[in-house]
Short mmCIF file of C-alpha atoms in Angstrom, two decimals:
data_model
loop_
_atom_site.label_atom_id
_atom_site.label_comp_id
_atom_site.label_asym_id
_atom_site.label_seq_id
_atom_site.Cartn_x
_atom_site.Cartn_y
_atom_site.Cartn_z
CA MET A 1 -11.62 -8.69 -7.83
CA ASN A 2 -9.40 -6.31 -5.89
CA GLY A 3 -9.35 -4.39 -2.67
CA ILE A 4 -11.21 -5.60 0.36
CA GLY A 5 -12.66 -8.65 -1.45
CA THR A 6 -9.21 -10.04 -2.21
CA ASP A 7 -8.07 -9.39 1.36
CA LEU A 8 -11.14 -11.14 2.76
CA LEU A 9 -10.67 -14.11 0.44
CA GLY A 10 -7.02 -14.38 1.53
CA VAL A 11 -7.96 -14.33 5.22
CA ILE A 12 -10.59 -17.04 4.66
CA ALA A 13 -8.12 -19.20 2.72
CA VAL A 14 -5.53 -18.87 5.50
CA GLY A 15 -8.19 -19.81 8.05
CA ILE A 16 -9.14 -22.94 6.10
CA GLY A 17 -5.51 -23.93 5.65
CA ALA A 18 -4.75 -23.35 9.33
CA ALA A 19 -7.82 -25.39 10.28
CA ALA A 20 -6.62 -28.33 8.19
CA VAL A 21 -3.07 -28.20 9.58
CA LEU A 22 -4.18 -27.75 13.19
CA TYR A 23 -6.83 -30.47 12.90
CA ALA A 24 -4.24 -32.90 11.55
CA GLY A 25 -1.78 -31.90 14.27
CA MET A 26 -4.36 -32.32 17.01
CA HIS A 27 -5.37 -35.70 15.59
CA ALA A 28 -1.72 -36.82 15.63
CA VAL A 29 -1.31 -35.62 19.22
CA ARG A 30 -4.42 -37.59 20.25
CA ARG A 31 -3.06 -40.72 18.56
CA ILE A 32 0.05 -40.63 20.72
CA GLY A 33 -2.12 -40.48 23.83
CA LEU A 34 -2.20 -36.79 24.72
CA SER A 35 -5.35 -34.76 25.09
CA PRO A 36 -5.02 -31.21 23.68
CA ALA A 37 -7.39 -28.53 24.95
CA PRO A 38 -10.44 -28.20 22.69
CA TRP A 39 -10.03 -24.43 22.42
CA LEU A 40 -6.66 -24.77 20.65
CA LEU A 41 -8.23 -25.36 17.23
CA PRO A 42 -10.40 -22.21 17.04
CA ALA A 43 -7.73 -20.12 18.81
CA GLY A 44 -5.08 -21.26 16.34
CA ILE A 45 -7.33 -20.56 13.36
CA GLY A 46 -8.16 -17.07 14.65
CA LEU A 47 -4.54 -16.29 15.45
CA SER A 48 -3.40 -17.38 11.99
CA MET A 49 -6.03 -15.15 10.37
CA VAL A 50 -4.98 -12.13 12.44
CA VAL A 51 -1.28 -12.73 11.75
CA TYR A 52 -1.95 -13.01 8.01
CA SER A 53 -4.03 -9.82 8.05
CA VAL A 54 -1.28 -7.88 9.85
CA TRP A 55 1.39 -9.25 7.49
CA ASN A 56 -0.74 -8.38 4.46
CA ASP A 57 -1.40 -4.81 5.63
CA TYR A 58 2.20 -4.01 6.48
CA GLY A 59 3.64 -5.86 3.47
CA TRP A 60 1.39 -4.16 0.90
CA TYR A 61 3.57 -1.06 0.51
CA GLY A 62 6.73 -3.02 -0.25
CA ARG A 63 4.94 -5.27 -2.74
CA ALA A 64 3.35 -2.26 -4.47
CA VAL A 65 6.66 -0.39 -4.75
CA ASN A 66 8.31 -3.49 -6.22
CA GLN A 67 5.71 -3.45 -9.02
CA LEU A 68 6.58 0.11 -10.08
CA PRO A 69 8.83 0.73 -13.09
CA GLN A 70 12.51 0.24 -12.27
CA ASP A 71 13.53 3.92 -11.99
CA ALA A 72 10.31 5.15 -10.35
CA GLN A 73 10.65 7.33 -7.27
CA VAL A 74 8.23 7.32 -4.36
CA LEU A 75 7.39 10.96 -3.63
CA LEU A 76 5.08 10.74 -0.62
CA VAL A 77 3.68 7.96 1.56
CA GLY A 78 0.37 8.26 3.39
CA ARG A 79 0.07 6.28 6.62
CA ASP A 80 -3.16 5.75 8.55
CA LYS A 81 -4.43 4.48 11.86
CA GLN A 82 -7.41 2.17 11.47
CA PRO A 83 -9.97 1.49 14.23
CA TRP A 84 -10.52 -2.12 13.07
CA ALA A 85 -6.75 -2.74 13.39
CA PRO A 86 -5.78 -1.36 16.81
CA TRP A 87 -2.06 -2.13 16.32
CA THR A 88 -1.96 0.61 13.69
CA TYR A 89 -2.21 3.18 16.49
CA LEU A 90 1.28 2.06 17.54
CA ALA A 91 2.68 1.74 14.01
CA PRO A 92 0.52 3.40 11.32
CA VAL A 93 0.23 1.37 8.13
CA ALA A 94 0.98 2.72 4.62
CA THR A 95 -2.31 3.00 2.74
CA ARG A 96 -1.35 5.20 -0.22
CA PHE A 97 1.60 6.77 -1.96
CA ALA A 98 2.51 9.02 -4.86
CA ALA A 99 5.23 7.99 -7.29
CA LEU A 100 6.92 9.38 -10.38
CA ASP A 101 8.50 7.47 -13.24
CA PRO A 102 11.26 9.72 -14.63
CA ALA A 103 10.64 8.19 -18.07
CA SER A 104 7.19 9.86 -18.06
CA VAL A 105 8.67 13.38 -17.84
CA SER A 106 8.46 15.24 -21.13
CA GLU A 107 9.62 18.68 -22.21
CA GLY A 108 7.01 21.21 -23.25
CA GLY A 109 7.56 23.68 -26.09
CA ASP A 110 7.38 26.66 -23.72
CA GLY A 111 10.15 25.52 -21.35
CA THR A 112 7.85 23.61 -19.04
CA ARG A 113 7.92 19.93 -18.17
CA ARG A 114 5.02 17.53 -17.89
CA ALA A 115 5.10 14.50 -15.60
CA GLN A 116 2.70 11.67 -14.93
CA ILE A 117 2.25 11.32 -11.15
CA MET A 118 0.98 7.90 -10.03
CA LEU A 119 -1.39 7.96 -7.05
CA VAL A 120 -1.56 4.43 -5.64
CA GLU A 121 -4.07 3.49 -2.95
CA ARG A 122 -4.19 0.28 -0.88
CA ARG A 123 -7.75 -0.71 -1.66
CA GLY A 124 -8.42 1.56 -4.60
CA GLN A 125 -7.58 2.15 -8.21
CA THR A 126 -4.24 3.63 -9.23
CA VAL A 127 -4.76 7.04 -10.78
CA ILE A 128 -2.25 8.73 -13.10
CA VAL A 129 -2.40 12.51 -12.89
CA PRO A 130 -0.58 14.72 -15.39
CA GLN A 131 1.11 17.72 -13.84
CA ASP A 132 2.99 20.60 -15.46
CA PHE A 133 6.14 22.12 -13.95
CA ASP A 134 7.65 25.50 -14.76
CA CYS A 135 11.14 24.90 -13.42
CA GLN A 136 12.40 28.38 -14.40
CA GLY A 137 9.45 30.17 -12.77
CA GLY A 138 9.11 27.86 -9.75
CA ARG A 139 5.49 27.01 -10.51
CA ILE A 140 3.30 23.90 -10.71
CA ARG A 141 0.03 23.38 -12.57
CA PRO A 142 -2.13 20.35 -11.81
CA ALA A 143 -4.25 18.87 -14.58
CA ARG A 144 -6.84 21.42 -15.71
CA GLY A 145 -5.74 23.80 -12.94
CA ASP A 146 -4.00 27.13 -12.59
CA TRP A 147 -0.32 27.79 -12.03
CA THR A 148 0.65 28.05 -8.37
CA ALA A 149 3.99 28.68 -6.69
CA ALA A 150 5.88 25.47 -5.93
CA GLN A 151 6.50 24.80 -2.25
CA SER A 152 10.15 24.53 -1.27
CA ASP A 153 9.60 21.01 0.10
CA ASP A 154 7.46 19.68 -2.79
CA PRO A 155 8.93 16.26 -3.66
CA ALA A 156 7.37 16.17 -7.14
CA TYR A 157 8.86 19.55 -8.06
CA ALA A 158 12.25 18.49 -6.73
CA ALA A 159 12.15 15.20 -8.67
CA VAL A 160 11.11 16.80 -11.96
CA CYS A 161 13.09 20.03 -11.86
CA ASP A 162 16.19 19.10 -9.85
CA GLY A 163 16.46 15.46 -10.92
#
């Protein structure tokens, strides 16, 4: 299981754990003679689930990058605003990125280079896309595509041809 199912399972597990801890805490407070408000238990459970969800969303990018090969370079990061997470309108969350492992770059017989670009998505499968680079001619060719002129700010071209 991956993606949204794993996230949902994690939120539920945090909710159950928070319920157990808060219930025990409220029971202990009652035993010493205090009377906590009855809404504290569901509010605490809900708050713990929201906090975990926010932590999980914003921590995903760092955890994913740490799983890349040691010398891999992150080329681009895609950040999104999500309507079900209103705080992302203030600080968009990383949901995808492209990375390159320099060890995957190989020399072609005709002076070109081929690299394996990793496209990693938050709740999707990682896709590895081969891409050809003509460093002498300043061109790029995606898998099964035609040669096009490389943009001056293309991070993949810079990593393969300048690096």
